[in-house]
Coordinates of C-alpha atoms in Angstrom, one line a residue:
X68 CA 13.2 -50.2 17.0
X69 CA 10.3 -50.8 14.2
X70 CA 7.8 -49.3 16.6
X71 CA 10.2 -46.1 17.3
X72 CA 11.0 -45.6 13.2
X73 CA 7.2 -46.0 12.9
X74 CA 6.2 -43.3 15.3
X75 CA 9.1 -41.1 13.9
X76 CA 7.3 -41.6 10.2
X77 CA 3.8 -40.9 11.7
X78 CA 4.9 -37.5 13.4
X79 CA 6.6 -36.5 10.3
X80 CA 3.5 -37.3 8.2
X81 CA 1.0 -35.7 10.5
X82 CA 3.0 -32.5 11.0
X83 CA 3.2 -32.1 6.8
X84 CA -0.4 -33.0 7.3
X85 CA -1.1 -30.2 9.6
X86 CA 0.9 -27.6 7.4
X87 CA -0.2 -28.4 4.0
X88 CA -4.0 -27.9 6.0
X89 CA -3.0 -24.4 6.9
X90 CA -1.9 -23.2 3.3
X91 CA -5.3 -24.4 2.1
X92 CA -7.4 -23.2 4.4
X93 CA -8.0 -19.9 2.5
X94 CA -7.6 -21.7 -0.4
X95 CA -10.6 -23.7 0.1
X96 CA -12.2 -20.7 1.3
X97 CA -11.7 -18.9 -2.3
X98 CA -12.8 -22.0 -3.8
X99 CA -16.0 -22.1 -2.5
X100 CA -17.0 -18.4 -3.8
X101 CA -18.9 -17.9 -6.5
X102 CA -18.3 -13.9 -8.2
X103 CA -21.7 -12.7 -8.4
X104 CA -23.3 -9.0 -10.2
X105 CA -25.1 -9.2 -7.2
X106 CA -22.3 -8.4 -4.9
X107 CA -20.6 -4.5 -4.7
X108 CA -17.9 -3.7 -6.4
X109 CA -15.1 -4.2 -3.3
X110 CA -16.7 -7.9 -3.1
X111 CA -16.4 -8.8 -6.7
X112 CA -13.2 -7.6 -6.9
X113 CA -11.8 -9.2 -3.7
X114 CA -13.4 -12.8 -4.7
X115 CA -11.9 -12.3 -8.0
X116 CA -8.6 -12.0 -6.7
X117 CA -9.5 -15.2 -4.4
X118 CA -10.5 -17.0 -7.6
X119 CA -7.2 -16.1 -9.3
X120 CA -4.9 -16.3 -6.3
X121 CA -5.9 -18.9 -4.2
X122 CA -3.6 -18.3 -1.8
X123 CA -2.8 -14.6 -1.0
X124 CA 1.1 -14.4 -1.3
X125 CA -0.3 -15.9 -5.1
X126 CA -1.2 -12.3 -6.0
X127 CA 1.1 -10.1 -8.1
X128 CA 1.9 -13.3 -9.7
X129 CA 4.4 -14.9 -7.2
X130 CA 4.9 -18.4 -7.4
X131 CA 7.0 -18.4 -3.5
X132 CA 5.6 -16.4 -0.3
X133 CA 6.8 -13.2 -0.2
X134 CA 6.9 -10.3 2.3
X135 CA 6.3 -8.1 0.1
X136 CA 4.2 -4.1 0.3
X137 CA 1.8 -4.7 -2.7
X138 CA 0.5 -7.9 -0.7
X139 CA 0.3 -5.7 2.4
X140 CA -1.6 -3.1 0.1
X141 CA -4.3 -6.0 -0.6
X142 CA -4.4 -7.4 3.0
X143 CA -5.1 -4.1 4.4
X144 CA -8.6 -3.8 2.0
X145 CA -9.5 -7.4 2.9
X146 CA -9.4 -6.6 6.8
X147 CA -12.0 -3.5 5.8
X148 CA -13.9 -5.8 3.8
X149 CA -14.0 -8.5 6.7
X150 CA -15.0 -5.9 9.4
X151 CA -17.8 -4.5 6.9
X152 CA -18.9 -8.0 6.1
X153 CA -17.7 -10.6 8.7
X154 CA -17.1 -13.0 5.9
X155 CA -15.0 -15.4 7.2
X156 CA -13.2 -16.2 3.7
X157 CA -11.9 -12.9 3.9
X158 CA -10.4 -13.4 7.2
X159 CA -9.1 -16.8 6.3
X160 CA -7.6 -15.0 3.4
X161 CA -5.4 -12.2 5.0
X162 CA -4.4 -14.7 7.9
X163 CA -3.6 -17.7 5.2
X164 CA -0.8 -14.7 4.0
X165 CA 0.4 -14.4 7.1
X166 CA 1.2 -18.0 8.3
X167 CA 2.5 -18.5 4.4
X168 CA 5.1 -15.4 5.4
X169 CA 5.8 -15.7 9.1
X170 CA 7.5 -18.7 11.1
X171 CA 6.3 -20.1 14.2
X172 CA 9.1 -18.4 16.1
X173 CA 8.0 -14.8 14.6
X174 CA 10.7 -14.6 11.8
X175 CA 9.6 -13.5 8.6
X176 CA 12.4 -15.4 6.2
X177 CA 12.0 -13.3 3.0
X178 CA 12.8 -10.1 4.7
X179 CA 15.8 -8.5 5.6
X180 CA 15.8 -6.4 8.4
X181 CA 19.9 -5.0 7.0
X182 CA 18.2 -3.5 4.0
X183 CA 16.9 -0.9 5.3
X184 CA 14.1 -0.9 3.0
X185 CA 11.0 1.0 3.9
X186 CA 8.4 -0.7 1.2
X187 CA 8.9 -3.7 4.4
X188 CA 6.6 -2.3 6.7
X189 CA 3.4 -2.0 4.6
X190 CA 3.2 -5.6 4.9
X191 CA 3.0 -5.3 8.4
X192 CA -0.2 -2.7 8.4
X193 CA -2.7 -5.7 8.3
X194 CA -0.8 -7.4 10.8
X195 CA -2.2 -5.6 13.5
X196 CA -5.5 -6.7 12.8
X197 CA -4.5 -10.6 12.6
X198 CA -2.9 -10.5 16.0
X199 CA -5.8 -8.7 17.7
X200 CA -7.9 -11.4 16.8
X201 CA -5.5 -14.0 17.2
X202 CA -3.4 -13.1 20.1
X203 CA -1.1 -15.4 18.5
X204 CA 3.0 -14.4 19.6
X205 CA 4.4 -14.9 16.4
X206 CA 2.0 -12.4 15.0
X207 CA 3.5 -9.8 17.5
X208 CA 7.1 -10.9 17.4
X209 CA 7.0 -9.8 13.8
X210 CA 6.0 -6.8 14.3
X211 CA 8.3 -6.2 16.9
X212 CA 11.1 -7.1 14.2
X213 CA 9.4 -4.6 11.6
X214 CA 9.4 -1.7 14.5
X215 CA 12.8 -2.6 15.1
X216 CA 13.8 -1.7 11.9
X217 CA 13.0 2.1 12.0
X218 CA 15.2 2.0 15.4
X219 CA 19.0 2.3 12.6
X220 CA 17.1 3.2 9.6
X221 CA 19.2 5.9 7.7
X222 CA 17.7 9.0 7.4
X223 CA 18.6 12.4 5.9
X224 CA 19.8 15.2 7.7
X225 CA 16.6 16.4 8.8
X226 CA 15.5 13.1 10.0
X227 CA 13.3 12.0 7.4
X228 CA 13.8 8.1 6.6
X229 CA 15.2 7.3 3.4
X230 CA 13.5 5.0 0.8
X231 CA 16.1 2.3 0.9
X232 CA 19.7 1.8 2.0
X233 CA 20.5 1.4 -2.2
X234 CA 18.5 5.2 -2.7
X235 CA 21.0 6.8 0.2
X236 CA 19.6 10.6 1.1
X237 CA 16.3 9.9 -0.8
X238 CA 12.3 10.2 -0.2
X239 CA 10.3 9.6 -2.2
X240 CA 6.6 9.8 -2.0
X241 CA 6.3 6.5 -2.1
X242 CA 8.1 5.8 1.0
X243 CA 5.3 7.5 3.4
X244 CA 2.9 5.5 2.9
X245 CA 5.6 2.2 3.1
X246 CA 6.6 3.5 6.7
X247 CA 4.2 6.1 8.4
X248 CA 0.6 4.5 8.7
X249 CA 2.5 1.3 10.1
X250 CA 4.8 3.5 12.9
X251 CA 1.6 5.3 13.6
X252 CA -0.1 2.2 14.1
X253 CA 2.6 0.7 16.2
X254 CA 2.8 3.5 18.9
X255 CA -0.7 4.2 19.0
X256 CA -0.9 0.6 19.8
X257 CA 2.1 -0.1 22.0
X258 CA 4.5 3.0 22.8
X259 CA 1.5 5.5 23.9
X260 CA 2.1 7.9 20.8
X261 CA 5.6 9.1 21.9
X262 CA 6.7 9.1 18.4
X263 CA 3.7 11.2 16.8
X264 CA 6.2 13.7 16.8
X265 CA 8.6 11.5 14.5
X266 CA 6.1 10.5 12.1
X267 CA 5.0 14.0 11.6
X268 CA 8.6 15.2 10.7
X269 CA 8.7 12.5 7.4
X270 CA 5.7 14.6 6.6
X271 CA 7.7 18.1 7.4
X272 CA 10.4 17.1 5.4
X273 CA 8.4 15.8 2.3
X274 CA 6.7 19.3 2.2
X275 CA 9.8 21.3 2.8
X276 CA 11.5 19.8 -0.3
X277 CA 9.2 17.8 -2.7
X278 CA 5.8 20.6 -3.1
X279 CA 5.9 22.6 -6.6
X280 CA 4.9 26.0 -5.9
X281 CA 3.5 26.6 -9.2
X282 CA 0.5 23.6 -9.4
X283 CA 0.9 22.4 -5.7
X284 CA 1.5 19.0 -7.0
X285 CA 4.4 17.1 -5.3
X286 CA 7.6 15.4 -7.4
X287 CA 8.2 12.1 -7.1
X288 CA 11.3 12.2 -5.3
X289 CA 14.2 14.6 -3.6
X290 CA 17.6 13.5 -3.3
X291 CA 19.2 15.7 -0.6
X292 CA 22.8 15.0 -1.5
X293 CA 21.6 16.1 -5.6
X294 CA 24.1 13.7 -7.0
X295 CA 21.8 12.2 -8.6
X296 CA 21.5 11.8 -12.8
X297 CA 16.9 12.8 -12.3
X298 CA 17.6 15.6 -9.5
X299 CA 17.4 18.7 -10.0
X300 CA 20.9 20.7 -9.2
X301 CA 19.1 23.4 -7.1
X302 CA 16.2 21.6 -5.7
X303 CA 17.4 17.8 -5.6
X304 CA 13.5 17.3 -7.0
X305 CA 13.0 14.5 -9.9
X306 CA 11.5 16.2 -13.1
X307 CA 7.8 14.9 -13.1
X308 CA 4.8 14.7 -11.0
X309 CA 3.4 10.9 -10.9
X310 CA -0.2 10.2 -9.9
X311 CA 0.7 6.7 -8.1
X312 CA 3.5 8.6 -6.2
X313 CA 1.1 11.6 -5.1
X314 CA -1.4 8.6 -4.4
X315 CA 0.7 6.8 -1.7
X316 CA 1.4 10.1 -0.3
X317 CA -2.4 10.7 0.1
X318 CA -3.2 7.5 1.4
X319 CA 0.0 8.0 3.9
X320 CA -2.2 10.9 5.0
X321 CA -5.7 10.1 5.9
X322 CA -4.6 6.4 7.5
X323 CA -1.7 8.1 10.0
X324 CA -5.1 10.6 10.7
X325 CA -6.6 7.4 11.7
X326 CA -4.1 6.6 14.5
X327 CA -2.7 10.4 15.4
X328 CA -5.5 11.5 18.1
X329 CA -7.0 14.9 17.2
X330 CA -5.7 16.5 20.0
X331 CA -2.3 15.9 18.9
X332 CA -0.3 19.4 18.0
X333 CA 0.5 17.7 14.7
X334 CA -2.9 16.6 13.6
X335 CA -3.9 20.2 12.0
X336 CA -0.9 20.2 10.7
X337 CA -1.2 16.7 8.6
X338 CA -5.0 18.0 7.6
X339 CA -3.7 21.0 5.9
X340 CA -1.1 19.2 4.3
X341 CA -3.8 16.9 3.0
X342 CA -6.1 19.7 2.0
X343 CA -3.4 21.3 0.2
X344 CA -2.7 18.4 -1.6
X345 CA -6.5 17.7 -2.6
X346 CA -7.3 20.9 -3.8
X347 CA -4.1 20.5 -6.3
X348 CA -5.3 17.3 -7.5
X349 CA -8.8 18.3 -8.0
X350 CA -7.6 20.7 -10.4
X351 CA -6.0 18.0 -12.2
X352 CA -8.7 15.5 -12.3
X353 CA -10.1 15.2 -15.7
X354 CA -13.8 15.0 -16.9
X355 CA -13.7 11.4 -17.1
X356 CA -13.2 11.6 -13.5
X357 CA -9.9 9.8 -13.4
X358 CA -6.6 11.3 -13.6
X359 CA -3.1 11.2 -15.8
X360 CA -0.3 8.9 -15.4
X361 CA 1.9 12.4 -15.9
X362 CA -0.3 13.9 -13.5
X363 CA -0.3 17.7 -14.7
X364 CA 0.3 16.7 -18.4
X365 CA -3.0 15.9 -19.8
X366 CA -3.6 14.4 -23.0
X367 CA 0.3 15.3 -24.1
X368 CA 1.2 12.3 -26.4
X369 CA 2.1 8.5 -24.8
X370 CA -0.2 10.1 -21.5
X371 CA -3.0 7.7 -20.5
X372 CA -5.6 7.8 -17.7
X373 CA -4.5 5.7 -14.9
X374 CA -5.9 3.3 -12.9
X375 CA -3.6 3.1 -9.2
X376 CA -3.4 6.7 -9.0
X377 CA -7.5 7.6 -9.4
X378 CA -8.3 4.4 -7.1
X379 CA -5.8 5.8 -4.7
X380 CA -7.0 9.2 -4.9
X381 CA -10.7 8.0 -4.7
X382 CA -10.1 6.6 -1.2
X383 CA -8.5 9.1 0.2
X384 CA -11.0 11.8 -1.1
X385 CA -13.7 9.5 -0.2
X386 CA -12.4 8.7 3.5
X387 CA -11.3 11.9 3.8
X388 CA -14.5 13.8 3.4
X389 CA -16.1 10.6 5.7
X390 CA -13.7 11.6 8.7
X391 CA -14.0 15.5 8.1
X392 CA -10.2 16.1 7.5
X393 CA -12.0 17.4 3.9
X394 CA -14.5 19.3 3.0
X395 CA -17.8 17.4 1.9
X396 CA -17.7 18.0 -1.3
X397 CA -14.9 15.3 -2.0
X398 CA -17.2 12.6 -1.5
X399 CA -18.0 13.6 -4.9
X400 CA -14.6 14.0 -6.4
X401 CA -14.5 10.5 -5.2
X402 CA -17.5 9.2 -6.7
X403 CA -16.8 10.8 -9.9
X404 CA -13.4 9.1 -9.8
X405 CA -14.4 5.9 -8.6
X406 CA -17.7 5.8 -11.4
X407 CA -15.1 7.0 -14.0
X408 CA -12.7 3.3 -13.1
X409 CA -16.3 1.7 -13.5
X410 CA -17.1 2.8 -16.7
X411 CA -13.7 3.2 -18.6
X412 CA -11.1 1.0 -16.9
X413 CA -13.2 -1.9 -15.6
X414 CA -13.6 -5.0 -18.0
X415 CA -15.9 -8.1 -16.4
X416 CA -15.4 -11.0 -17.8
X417 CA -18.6 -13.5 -19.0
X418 CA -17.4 -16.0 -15.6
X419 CA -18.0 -12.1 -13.6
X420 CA -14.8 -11.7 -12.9
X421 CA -13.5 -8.3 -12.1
X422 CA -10.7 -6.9 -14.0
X423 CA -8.7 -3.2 -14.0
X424 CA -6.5 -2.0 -17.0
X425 CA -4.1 0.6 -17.1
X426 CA -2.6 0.1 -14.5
X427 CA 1.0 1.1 -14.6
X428 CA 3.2 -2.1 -12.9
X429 CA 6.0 -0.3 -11.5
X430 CA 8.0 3.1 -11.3
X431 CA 11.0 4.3 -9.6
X432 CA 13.9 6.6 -10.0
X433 CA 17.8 5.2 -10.0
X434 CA 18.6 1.8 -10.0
X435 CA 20.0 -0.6 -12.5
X436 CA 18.5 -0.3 -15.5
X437 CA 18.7 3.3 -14.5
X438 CA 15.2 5.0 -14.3
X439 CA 15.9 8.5 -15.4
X440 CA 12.1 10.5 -14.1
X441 CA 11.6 12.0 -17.5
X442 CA 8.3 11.6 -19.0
X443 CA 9.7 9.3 -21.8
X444 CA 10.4 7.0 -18.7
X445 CA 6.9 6.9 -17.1
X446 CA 4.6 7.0 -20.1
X447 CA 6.2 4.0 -21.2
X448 CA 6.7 2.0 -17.8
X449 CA 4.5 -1.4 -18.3
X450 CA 0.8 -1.8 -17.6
X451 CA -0.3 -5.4 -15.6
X452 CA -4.3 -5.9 -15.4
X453 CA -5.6 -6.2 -11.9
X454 CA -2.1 -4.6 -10.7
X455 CA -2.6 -4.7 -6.7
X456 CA -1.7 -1.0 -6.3
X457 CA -5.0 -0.7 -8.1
X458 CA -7.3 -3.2 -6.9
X459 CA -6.6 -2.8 -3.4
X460 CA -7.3 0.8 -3.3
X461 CA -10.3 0.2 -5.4
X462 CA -11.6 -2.4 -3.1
X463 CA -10.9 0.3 -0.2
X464 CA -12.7 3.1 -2.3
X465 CA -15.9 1.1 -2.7
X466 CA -15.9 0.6 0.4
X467 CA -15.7 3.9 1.8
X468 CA -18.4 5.0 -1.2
X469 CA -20.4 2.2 -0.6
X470 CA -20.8 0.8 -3.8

């Protein structure tokens, strides 16, 4: 009996043994770092998050693992930094996320498949990578759930996905990014590309409904049903143009080029829609390089330069012209962008840490408090330093620029 209670206590102890090993293991990675000037900008960055975070679910200060698309965002740089590098903190790092979020049987317990919310999938994007190395079944069980989801996901009447089951007959901008480079990735991957077609409609739609003909610039959101308090009564459009939003949609872009093969009917079709896009922000970019919260409305009063959007827009520019879906010269829209973040939004602190200001924490349209898409609304959304809708598309920029 002493003997059986005894082994009972020793399995118990071993197995919280074995789990409280795995949550360290990036952490004991991150400790080890040290942020040098030495490094390029994607590596200070990254090990400054490590520093700060030392766990990844840590980041956007969360005290719990979450499944969450900003930590996707983040995950997603550090596999590019861990291909370009091979550092094996950086691997440790995405995968410590990972086996913080996912069960051994492949659930994921803070997502919920019955929302029907498509920020879920971005978490998945970096997924991919962790199972290919792995070839662990939870990793791909997981997925399988998140693919599962776009299976009864509402969508409007033209069969573009809305942004959540609480934003019925929405898209927003936001919401291709969220969805499309994970889909793409998944039937690239698994389904042999037979929903290329599907992926290229949420793009169809978006530019159907959402594209200003005046500046080319795209609104924020569309609400087909136009019952909403922000949409317009003709167009179901929201009032402004927001630089994050048009970010995500530029980012949704060049990654789903990644994964659609060239040959694909749709692919000239996704590069115009990117070179349209481009060519509409350029115009907007200001001489510091970076670009306007209010995207077309300058130095109007309360309007600051922002830092998500121009990170976001440097790496699709600079990955853009890199793959050819842009013309060369927006390697240096890029750089000019990504020097202008350098020089006016990045502090480093005396320990070498990396650190990015203004950088807007969140905007939306709807909801409770009710977010009404005027310009009032955005200019005066809060800022959050080191906001991960800015560092990981800054770590992503550097990288594609090299610096």
């Amino acid at each position: 009996m002493k003997n059986s209670f005894l082994q009972k206590t020793l399995l118990a102890v071993f197995a919280i043994m074995l789990l409280t090993n795995c949550k360290s293991q990036s952490a004991k990675s991150s400790a080890n770092l040290e942020v040098s000037d030495k490094l390029k900008w994607s590596e200070r960055l990254a090990q400054t998050l490590m520093k700060k975070h030392p766990n990844a679910y840590q980041i956007d200060e969360k005290k719990e693992p979450k499944w969450d698309y900003v930590h996707g965002l983040v995950m997603s740089s550090f596999e590019q930094l861990y291909k370009k590098t091979n550092n094996q903190a950086y691997f440790d790092y995405i995968k410590g996320y990972y086996d913080s979020t996912i069960n051994e049987d492949g659930s994921i317990p803070s997502y919920k498949l019955e929302n029907y919310n498509i920020d879920m999938l971005a978490a998945g994007n970096a997924l991919f990578f962790i199972y290919d190395k792995t070839k662990e079944d939870k990793y791909l069980k997981a997925l399988q759930t998140l693919r599962s989801q776009l299976e009864k996901h509402p969508r409007t009447s033209e069969g573009g996905f809305w942004h959540k089951k609480v934003y019925p007959n929405q898209m927003w901008l936001d919401g291709l990014y969220m969805g499309s480079p994970f889909y793409a990735q998944y039937t690239s991957k698994f389904e042999n590309g037979k929903n290329f077609d599907d992926i290229a409609k949420q793009f169809e739609v978006i530019q159907k409904h959402l594209v200003d003909p005046k500046t080319g610039l795209l609104y924020h959101g569309w609400d087909e049903s136009k019952q909403m308090g922000w949409a317009n009564k003709e167009t179901g459009t929201s009032p402004n143009f927001w630089s994050r939003s048009l970010g995500w949609y530029a980012m949704a872009l060049v990654e789903v080029l990644d994964f659609m093969p060239e040959n694909h009917p749709k692919h000239k079709e996704l590069v115009a829609y990117f070179n349209q896009l481009a060519d509409a922000l350029k115009k907007q970019q200001h001489s510091s390089g970076l670009w306007y919260q209010v995207t077309d409305q300058g130095d109007r009063k309360g309007n600051y330069l922002e830092a998500s959007g121009s990170a976001m827009f440097a790496y699709s520019f600079a990955k853009g012209a890199n793959k050819g879906y842009l013309p060369k010269e927006y390697k240096k829209v890029a750089e000019k962008a990504f020097d202008g973040m350098t020089k006016n939004l990045v502090k480093v602190t005396p320990e070498g840490y990396v650190i990015i200001t203004e950088a807007c924490a969140v905007a939306g349209l709807g909801g409770n408090p009710y977010r009404d898409g005027s310009y009032e609304y955005y200019i005066n959304e809060r800022k959050q330093d080191n906001d991960p809708k800015a560092t990981g598309p800054f770590i992503l920029a550097a990288l594609e620029l090299n610096k």
